[in-house]
PDB file of C-alpha atoms (C1' of nucleotides) in Angstrom:
ATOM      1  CA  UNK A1104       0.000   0.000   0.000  1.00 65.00           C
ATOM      2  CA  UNK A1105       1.566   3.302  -0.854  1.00 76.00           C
ATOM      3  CA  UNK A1106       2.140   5.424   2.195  1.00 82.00           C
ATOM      4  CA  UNK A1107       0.389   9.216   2.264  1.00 83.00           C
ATOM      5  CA  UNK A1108       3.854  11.064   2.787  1.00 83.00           C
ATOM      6  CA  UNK A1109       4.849   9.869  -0.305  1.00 89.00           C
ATOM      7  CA  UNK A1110       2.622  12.875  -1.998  1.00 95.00           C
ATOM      8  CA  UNK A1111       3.633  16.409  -2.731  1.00 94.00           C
ATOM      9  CA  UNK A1112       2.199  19.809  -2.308  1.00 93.00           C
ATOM     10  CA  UNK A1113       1.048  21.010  -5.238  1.00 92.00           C
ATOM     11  CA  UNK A1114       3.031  24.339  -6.498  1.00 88.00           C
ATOM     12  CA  UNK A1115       1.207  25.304  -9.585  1.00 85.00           C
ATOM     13  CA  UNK A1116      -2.192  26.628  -8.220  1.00 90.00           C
ATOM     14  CA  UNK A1117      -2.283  29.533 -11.065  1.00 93.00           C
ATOM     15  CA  UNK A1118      -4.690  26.534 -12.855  1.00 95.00           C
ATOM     16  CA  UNK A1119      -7.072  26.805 -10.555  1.00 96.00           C
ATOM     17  CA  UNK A1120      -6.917  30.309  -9.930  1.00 96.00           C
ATOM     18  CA  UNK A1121      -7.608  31.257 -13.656  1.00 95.00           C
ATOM     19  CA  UNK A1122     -10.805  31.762 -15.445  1.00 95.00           C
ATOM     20  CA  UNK A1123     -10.703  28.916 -17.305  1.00 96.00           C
ATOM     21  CA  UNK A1124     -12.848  25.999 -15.436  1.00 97.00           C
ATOM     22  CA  UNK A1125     -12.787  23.154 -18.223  1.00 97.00           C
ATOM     23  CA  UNK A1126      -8.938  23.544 -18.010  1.00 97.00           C
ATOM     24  CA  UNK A1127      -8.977  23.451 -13.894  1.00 97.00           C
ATOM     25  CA  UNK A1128     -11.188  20.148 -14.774  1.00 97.00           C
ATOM     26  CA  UNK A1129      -8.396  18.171 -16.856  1.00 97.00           C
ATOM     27  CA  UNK A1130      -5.854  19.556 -14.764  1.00 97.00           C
ATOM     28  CA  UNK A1131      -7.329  17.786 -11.362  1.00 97.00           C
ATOM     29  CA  UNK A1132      -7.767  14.517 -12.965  1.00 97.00           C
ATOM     30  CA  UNK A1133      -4.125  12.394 -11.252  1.00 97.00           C
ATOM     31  CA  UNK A1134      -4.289  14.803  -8.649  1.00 97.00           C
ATOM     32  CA  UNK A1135      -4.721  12.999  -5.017  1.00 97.00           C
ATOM     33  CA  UNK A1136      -7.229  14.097  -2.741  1.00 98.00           C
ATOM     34  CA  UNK A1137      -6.630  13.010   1.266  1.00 98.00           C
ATOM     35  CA  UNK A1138      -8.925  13.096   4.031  1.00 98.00           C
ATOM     36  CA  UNK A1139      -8.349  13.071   7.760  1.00 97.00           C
ATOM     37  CA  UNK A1140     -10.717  12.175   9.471  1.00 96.00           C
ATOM     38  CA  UNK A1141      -9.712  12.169  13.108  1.00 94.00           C
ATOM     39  CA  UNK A1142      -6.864  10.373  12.581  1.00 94.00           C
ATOM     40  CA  UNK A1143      -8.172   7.628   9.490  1.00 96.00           C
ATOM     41  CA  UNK A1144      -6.458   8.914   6.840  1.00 97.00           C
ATOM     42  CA  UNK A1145      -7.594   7.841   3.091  1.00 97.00           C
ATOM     43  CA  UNK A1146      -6.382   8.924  -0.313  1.00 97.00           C
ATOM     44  CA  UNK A1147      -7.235   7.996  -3.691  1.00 97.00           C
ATOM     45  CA  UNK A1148      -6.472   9.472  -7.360  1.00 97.00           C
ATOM     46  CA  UNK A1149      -9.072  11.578  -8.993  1.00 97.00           C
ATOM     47  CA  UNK A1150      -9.935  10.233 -12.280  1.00 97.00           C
ATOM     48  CA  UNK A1151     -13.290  12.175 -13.283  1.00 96.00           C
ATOM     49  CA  UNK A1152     -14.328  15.294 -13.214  1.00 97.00           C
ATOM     50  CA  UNK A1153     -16.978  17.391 -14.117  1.00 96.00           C
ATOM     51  CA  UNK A1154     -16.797  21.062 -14.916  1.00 97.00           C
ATOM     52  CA  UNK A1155     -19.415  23.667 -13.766  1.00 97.00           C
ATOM     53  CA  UNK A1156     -19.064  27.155 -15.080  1.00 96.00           C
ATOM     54  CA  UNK A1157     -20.698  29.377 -12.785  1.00 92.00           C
ATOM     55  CA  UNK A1158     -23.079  32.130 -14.275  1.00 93.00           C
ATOM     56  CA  UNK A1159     -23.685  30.650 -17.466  1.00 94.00           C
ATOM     57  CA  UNK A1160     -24.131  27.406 -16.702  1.00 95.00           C
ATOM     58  CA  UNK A1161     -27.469  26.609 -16.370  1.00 93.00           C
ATOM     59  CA  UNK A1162     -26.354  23.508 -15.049  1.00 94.00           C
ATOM     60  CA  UNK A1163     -24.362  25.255 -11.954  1.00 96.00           C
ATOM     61  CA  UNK A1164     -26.095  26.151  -8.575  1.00 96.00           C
ATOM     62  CA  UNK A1165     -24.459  29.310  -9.189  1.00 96.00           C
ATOM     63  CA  UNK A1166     -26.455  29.988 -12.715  1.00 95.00           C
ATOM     64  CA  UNK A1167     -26.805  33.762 -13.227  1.00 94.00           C
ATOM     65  CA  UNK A1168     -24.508  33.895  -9.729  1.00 95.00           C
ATOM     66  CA  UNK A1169     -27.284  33.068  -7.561  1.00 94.00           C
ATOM     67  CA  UNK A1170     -25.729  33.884  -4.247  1.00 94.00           C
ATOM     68  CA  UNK A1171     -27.087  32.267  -1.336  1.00 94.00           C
ATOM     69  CA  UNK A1172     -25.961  30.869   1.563  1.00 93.00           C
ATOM     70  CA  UNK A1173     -25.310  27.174   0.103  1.00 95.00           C
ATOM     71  CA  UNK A1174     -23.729  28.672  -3.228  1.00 96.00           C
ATOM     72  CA  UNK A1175     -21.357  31.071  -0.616  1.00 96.00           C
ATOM     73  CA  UNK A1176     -18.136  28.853  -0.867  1.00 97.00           C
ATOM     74  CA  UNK A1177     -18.385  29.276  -4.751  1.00 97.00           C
ATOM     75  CA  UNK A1178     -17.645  32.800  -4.375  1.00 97.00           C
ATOM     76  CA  UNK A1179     -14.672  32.643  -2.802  1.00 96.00           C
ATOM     77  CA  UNK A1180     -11.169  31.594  -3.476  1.00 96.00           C
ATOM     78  CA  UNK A1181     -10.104  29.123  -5.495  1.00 97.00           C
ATOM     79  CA  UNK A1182      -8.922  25.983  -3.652  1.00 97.00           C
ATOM     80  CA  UNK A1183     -11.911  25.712  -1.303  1.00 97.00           C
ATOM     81  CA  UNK A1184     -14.253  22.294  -1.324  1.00 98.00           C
ATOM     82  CA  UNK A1185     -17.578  22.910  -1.669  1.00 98.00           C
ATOM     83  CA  UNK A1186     -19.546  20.005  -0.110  1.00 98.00           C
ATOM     84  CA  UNK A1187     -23.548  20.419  -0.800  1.00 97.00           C
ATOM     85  CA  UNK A1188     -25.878  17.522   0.034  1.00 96.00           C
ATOM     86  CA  UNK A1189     -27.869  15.905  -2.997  1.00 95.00           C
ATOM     87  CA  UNK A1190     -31.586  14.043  -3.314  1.00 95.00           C
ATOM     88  CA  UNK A1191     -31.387  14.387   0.933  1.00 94.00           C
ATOM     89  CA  UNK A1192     -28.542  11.340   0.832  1.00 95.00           C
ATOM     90  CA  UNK A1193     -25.654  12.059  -1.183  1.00 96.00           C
ATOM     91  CA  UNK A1194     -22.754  14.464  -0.381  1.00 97.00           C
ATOM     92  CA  UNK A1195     -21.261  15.845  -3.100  1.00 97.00           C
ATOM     93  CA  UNK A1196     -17.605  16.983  -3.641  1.00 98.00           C
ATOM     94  CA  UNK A1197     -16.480  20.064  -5.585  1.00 98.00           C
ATOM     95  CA  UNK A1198     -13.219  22.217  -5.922  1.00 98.00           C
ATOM     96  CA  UNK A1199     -13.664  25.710  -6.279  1.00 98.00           C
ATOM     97  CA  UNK A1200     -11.986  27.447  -9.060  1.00 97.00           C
ATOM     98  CA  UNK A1201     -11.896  30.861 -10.927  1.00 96.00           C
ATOM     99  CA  UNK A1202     -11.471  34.004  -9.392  1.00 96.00           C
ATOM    100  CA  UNK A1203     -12.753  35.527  -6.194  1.00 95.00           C
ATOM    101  CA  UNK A1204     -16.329  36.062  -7.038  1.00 95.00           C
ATOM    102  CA  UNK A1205     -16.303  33.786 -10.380  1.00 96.00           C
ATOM    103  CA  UNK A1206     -18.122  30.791  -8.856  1.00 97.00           C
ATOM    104  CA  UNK A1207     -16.709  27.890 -10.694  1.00 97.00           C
ATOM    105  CA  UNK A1208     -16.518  24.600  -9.557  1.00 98.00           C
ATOM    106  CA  UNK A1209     -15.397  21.454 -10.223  1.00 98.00           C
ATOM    107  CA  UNK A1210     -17.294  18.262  -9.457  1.00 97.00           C
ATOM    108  CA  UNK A1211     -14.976  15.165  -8.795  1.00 98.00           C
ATOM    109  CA  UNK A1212     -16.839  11.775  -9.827  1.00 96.00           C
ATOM    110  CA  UNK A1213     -14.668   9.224  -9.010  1.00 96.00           C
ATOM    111  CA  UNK A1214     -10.913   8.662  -7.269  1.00 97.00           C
ATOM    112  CA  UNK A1215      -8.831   5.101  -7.536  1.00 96.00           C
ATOM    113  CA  UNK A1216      -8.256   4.316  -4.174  1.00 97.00           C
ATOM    114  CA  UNK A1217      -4.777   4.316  -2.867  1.00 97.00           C
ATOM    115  CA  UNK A1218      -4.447   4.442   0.607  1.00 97.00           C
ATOM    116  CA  UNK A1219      -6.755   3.412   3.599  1.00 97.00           C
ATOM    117  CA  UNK A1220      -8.849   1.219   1.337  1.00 96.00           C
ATOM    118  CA  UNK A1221      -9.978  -0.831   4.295  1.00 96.00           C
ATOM    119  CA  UNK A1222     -11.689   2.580   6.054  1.00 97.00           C
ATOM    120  CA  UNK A1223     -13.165   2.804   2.870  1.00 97.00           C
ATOM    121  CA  UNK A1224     -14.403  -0.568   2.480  1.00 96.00           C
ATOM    122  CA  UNK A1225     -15.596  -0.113   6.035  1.00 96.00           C
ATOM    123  CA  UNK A1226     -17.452   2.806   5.295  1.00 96.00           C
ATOM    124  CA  UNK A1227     -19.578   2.046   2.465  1.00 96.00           C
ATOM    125  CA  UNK A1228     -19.888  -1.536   3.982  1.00 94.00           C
ATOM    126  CA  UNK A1229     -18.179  -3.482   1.254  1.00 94.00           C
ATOM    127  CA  UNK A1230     -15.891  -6.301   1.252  1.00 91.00           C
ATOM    128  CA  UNK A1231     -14.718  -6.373  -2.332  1.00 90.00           C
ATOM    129  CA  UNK A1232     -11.969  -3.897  -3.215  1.00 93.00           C
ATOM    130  CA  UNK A1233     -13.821  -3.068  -6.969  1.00 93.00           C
ATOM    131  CA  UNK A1234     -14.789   0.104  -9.061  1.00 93.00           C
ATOM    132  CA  UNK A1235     -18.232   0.827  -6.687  1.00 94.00           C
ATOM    133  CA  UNK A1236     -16.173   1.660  -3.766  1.00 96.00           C
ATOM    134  CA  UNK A1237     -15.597   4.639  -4.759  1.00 96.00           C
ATOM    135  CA  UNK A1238     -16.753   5.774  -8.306  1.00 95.00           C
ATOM    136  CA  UNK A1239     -19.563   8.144  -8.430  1.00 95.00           C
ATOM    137  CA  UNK A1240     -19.566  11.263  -6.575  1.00 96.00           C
ATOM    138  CA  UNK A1241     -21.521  10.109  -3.696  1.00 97.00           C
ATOM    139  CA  UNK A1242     -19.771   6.945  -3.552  1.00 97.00           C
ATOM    140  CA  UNK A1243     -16.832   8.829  -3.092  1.00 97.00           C
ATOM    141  CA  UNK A1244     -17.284  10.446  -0.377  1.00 98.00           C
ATOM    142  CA  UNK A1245     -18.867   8.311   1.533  1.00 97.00           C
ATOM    143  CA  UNK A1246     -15.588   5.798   1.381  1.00 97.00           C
ATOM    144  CA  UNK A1247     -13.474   8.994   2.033  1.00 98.00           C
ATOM    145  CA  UNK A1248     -16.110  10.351   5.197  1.00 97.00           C
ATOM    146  CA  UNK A1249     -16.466  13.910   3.333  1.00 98.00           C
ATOM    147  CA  UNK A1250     -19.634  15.793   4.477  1.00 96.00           C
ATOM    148  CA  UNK A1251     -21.152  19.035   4.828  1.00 96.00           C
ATOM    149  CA  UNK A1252     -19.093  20.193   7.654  1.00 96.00           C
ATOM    150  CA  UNK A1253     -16.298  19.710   5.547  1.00 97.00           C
ATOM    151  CA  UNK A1254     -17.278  22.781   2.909  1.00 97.00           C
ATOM    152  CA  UNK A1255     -15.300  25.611   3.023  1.00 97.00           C
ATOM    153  CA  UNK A1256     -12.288  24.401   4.150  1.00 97.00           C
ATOM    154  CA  UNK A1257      -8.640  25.447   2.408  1.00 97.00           C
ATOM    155  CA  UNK A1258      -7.249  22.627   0.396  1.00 97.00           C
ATOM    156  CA  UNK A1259      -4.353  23.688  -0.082  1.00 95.00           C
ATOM    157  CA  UNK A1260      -3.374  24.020   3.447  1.00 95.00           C
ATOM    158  CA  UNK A1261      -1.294  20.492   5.601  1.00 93.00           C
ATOM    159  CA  UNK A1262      -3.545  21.443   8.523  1.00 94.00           C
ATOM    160  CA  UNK A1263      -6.715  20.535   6.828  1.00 96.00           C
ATOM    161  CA  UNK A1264      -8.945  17.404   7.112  1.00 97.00           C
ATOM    162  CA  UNK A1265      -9.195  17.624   3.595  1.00 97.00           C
ATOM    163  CA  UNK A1266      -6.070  18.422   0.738  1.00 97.00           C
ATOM    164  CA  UNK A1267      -5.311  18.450  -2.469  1.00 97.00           C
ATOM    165  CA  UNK A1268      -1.779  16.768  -3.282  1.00 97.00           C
ATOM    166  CA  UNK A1269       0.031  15.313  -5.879  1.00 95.00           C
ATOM    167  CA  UNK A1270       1.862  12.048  -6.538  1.00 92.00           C
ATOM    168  CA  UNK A1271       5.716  12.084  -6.889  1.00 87.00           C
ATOM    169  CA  UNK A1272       6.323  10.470 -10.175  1.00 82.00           C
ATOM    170  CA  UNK A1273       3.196  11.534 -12.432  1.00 80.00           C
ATOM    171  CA  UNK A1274       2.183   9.202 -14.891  1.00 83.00           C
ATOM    172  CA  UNK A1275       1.179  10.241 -18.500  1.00 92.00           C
ATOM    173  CA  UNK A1276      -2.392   9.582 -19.208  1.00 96.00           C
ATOM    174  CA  UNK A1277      -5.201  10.695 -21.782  1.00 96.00           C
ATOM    175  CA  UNK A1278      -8.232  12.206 -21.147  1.00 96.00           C
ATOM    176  CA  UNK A1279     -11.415  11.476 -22.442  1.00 95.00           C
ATOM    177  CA  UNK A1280     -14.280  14.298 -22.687  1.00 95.00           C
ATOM    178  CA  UNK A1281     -17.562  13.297 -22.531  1.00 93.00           C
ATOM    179  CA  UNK A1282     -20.876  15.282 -21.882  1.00 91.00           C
ATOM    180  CA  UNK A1283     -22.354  15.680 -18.270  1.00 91.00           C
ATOM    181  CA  UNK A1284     -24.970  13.476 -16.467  1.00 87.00           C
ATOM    182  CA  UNK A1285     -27.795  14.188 -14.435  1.00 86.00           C
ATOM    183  CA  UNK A1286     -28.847  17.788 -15.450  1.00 89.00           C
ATOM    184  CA  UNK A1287     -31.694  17.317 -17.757  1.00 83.00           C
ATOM    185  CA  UNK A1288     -32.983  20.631 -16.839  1.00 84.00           C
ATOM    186  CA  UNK A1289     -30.594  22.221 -18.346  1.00 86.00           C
ATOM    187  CA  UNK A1290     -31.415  22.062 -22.052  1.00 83.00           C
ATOM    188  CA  UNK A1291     -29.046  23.933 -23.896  1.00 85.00           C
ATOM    189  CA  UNK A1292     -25.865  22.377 -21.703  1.00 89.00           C
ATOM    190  CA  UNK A1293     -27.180  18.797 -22.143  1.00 88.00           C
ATOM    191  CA  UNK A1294     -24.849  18.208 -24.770  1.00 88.00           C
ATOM    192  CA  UNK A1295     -21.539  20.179 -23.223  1.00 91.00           C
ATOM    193  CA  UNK A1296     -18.859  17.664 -22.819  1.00 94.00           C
ATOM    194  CA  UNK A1297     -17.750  18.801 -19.757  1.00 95.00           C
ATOM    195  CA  UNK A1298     -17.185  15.419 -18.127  1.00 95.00           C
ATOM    196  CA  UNK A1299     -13.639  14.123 -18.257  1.00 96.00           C
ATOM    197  CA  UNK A1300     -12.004  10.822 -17.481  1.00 95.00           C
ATOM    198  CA  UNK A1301      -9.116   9.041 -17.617  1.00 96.00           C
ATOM    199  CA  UNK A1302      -8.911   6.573 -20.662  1.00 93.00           C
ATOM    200  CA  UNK A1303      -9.484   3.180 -19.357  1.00 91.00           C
ATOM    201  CA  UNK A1304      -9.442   3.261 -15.879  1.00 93.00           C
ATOM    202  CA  UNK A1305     -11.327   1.032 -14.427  1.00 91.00           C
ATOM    203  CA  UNK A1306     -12.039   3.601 -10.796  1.00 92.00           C
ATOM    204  CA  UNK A1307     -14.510   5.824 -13.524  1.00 87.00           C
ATOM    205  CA  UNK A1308     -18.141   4.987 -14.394  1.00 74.00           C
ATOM    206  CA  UNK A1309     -19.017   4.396 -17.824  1.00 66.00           C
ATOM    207  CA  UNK A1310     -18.868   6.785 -20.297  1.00 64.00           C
ATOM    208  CA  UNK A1311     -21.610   7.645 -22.483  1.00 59.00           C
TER     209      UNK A1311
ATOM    210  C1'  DG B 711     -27.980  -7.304 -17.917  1.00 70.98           C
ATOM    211  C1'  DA B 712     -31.445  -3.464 -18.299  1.00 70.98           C
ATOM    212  C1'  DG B 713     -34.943  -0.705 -16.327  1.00 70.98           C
ATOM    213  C1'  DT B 714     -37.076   1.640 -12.466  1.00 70.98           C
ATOM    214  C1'  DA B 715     -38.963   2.907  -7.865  1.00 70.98           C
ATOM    215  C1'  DG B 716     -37.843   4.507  -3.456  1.00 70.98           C
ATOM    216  C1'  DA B 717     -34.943   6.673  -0.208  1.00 70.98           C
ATOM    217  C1'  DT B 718     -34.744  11.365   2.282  1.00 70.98           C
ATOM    218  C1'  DC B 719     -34.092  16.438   3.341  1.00 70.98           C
ATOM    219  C1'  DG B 720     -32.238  21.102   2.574  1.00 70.98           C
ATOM    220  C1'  DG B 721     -32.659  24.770  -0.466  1.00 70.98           C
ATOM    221  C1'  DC B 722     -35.282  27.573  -2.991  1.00 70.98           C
ATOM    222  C1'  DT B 723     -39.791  29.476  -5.258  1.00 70.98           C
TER     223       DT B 723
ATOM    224  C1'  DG C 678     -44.493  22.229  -1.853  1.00 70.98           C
ATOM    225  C1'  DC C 679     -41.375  20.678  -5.282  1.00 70.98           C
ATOM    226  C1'  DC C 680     -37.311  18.570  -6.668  1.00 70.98           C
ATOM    227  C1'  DG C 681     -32.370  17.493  -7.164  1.00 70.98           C
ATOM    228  C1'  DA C 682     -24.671  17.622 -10.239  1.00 70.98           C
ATOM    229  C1'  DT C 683     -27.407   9.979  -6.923  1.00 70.98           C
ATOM    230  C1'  DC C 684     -27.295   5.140  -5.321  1.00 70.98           C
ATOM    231  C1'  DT C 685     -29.219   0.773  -4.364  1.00 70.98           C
ATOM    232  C1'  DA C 686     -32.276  -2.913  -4.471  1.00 70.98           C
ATOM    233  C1'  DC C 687     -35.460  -5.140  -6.749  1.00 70.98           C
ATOM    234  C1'  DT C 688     -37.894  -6.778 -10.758  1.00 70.98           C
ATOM    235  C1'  DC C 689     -38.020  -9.132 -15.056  1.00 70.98           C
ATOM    236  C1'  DG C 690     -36.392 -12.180 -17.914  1.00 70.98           C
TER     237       DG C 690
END
DNA sequence: GAGTAGATCGGCT
DNA sequence: GCCGATCTACTCG
């Protein structure tokens, strides 16, 4: 099992910081996300991601920058999670991106587990180590214990519960681009292939 | 394997 | 009062 202190901290933020939130989108897929969780520690690879482009994106809780309490954490700085519960069951995980006050996001659909896969397994009640565990954004963070009282909080930063990191060799990989799932409302965005994946991996749902 | 109902609750109109 | 950036279990075959 690979140990968590063999990750980096991640130097080239500007990606995130820019405008540009299908870019932040492919550039978070290899990246590692790690949670403590007092004291169970659990990292995987992120392997999908979805891209949600703020005010225009009639797809984004954030269409037409709809500011409310929930959409808040959007506003801010890039590097933030935003963690928003879904159908009353699911937590879902985002990474903020974009300027202060440009309320992108980035929605991360599924990470190949690397370490603490037997808090995960514990978690979402599983014996099997396969592609369920944690593929699908509500999946995910159920095997990594991510919920609402983890929003807001600086990825970036070695104190948090949650972080961004990096791997120290980084593999080459391609990306797939697919469009997104679950937002039949919004017509005109239906068809935006904002999802992306890594080609082949096993840790992603299937693409359409 | 494909298709679908039911779960469950906060956010917003 | 409606409904969602979903998941699971159950049906049918």
């Amino acid at each position: 099992m690979i140990d968590h202190s063999s990750f980096l901290t991640i130097e080239d933020w500007q990606v995130l910081h820019q405008r540009d939130v299908v870019k932040a989108a492919n550039w978070l897929l290899g990246k590692i996300l790690l949670t403590n969780i007092k004291g169970s520690i659990t990292a995987g690879r992120i392997v999908e991601t979805e891209a949600y482009q703020g005010p225009d994106d009639r797809a984004s809780h954030a269409f037409q920058n709809r500011r409310t309490q929930r959409t808040e954490t959007m506003f801010g700085p890039a590097g933030y999670s935003y963690v928003y519960l879904c159908y009353g069951i699911h937590n879902m995980f985002n990474v903020v991106t974009g300027p202060r006050d440009t309320p992108h996001a980035v929605l991360i659909r599924g990470i190949e587990p690397l370490v603490g896969t037997e808090i995960m397994q514990k978690r979402r009640k599983m014996d099997a180590l396969e592609p369920r565990l944690t593929s699908g954004p509500g999946s995910l963070c159920q095997a990594m214990g991510i919920e609402r009282s983890l929003n807001n909080r600086d990825l970036t930063s070695s104190e948090s519960q949650i972080q961004l990191l990096k791997e120290e060799s980084q593999e080459v990989f391609e990306i797939v681009a697919s469009p997104r799932v679950g937002i039949s409302y919004a017509k005109e965005w239906i068809k935006t292939p904002w999802r992306f994946r890594i080609k082949d991996n096993i840790w992603c749902s299937p693409a359409k």
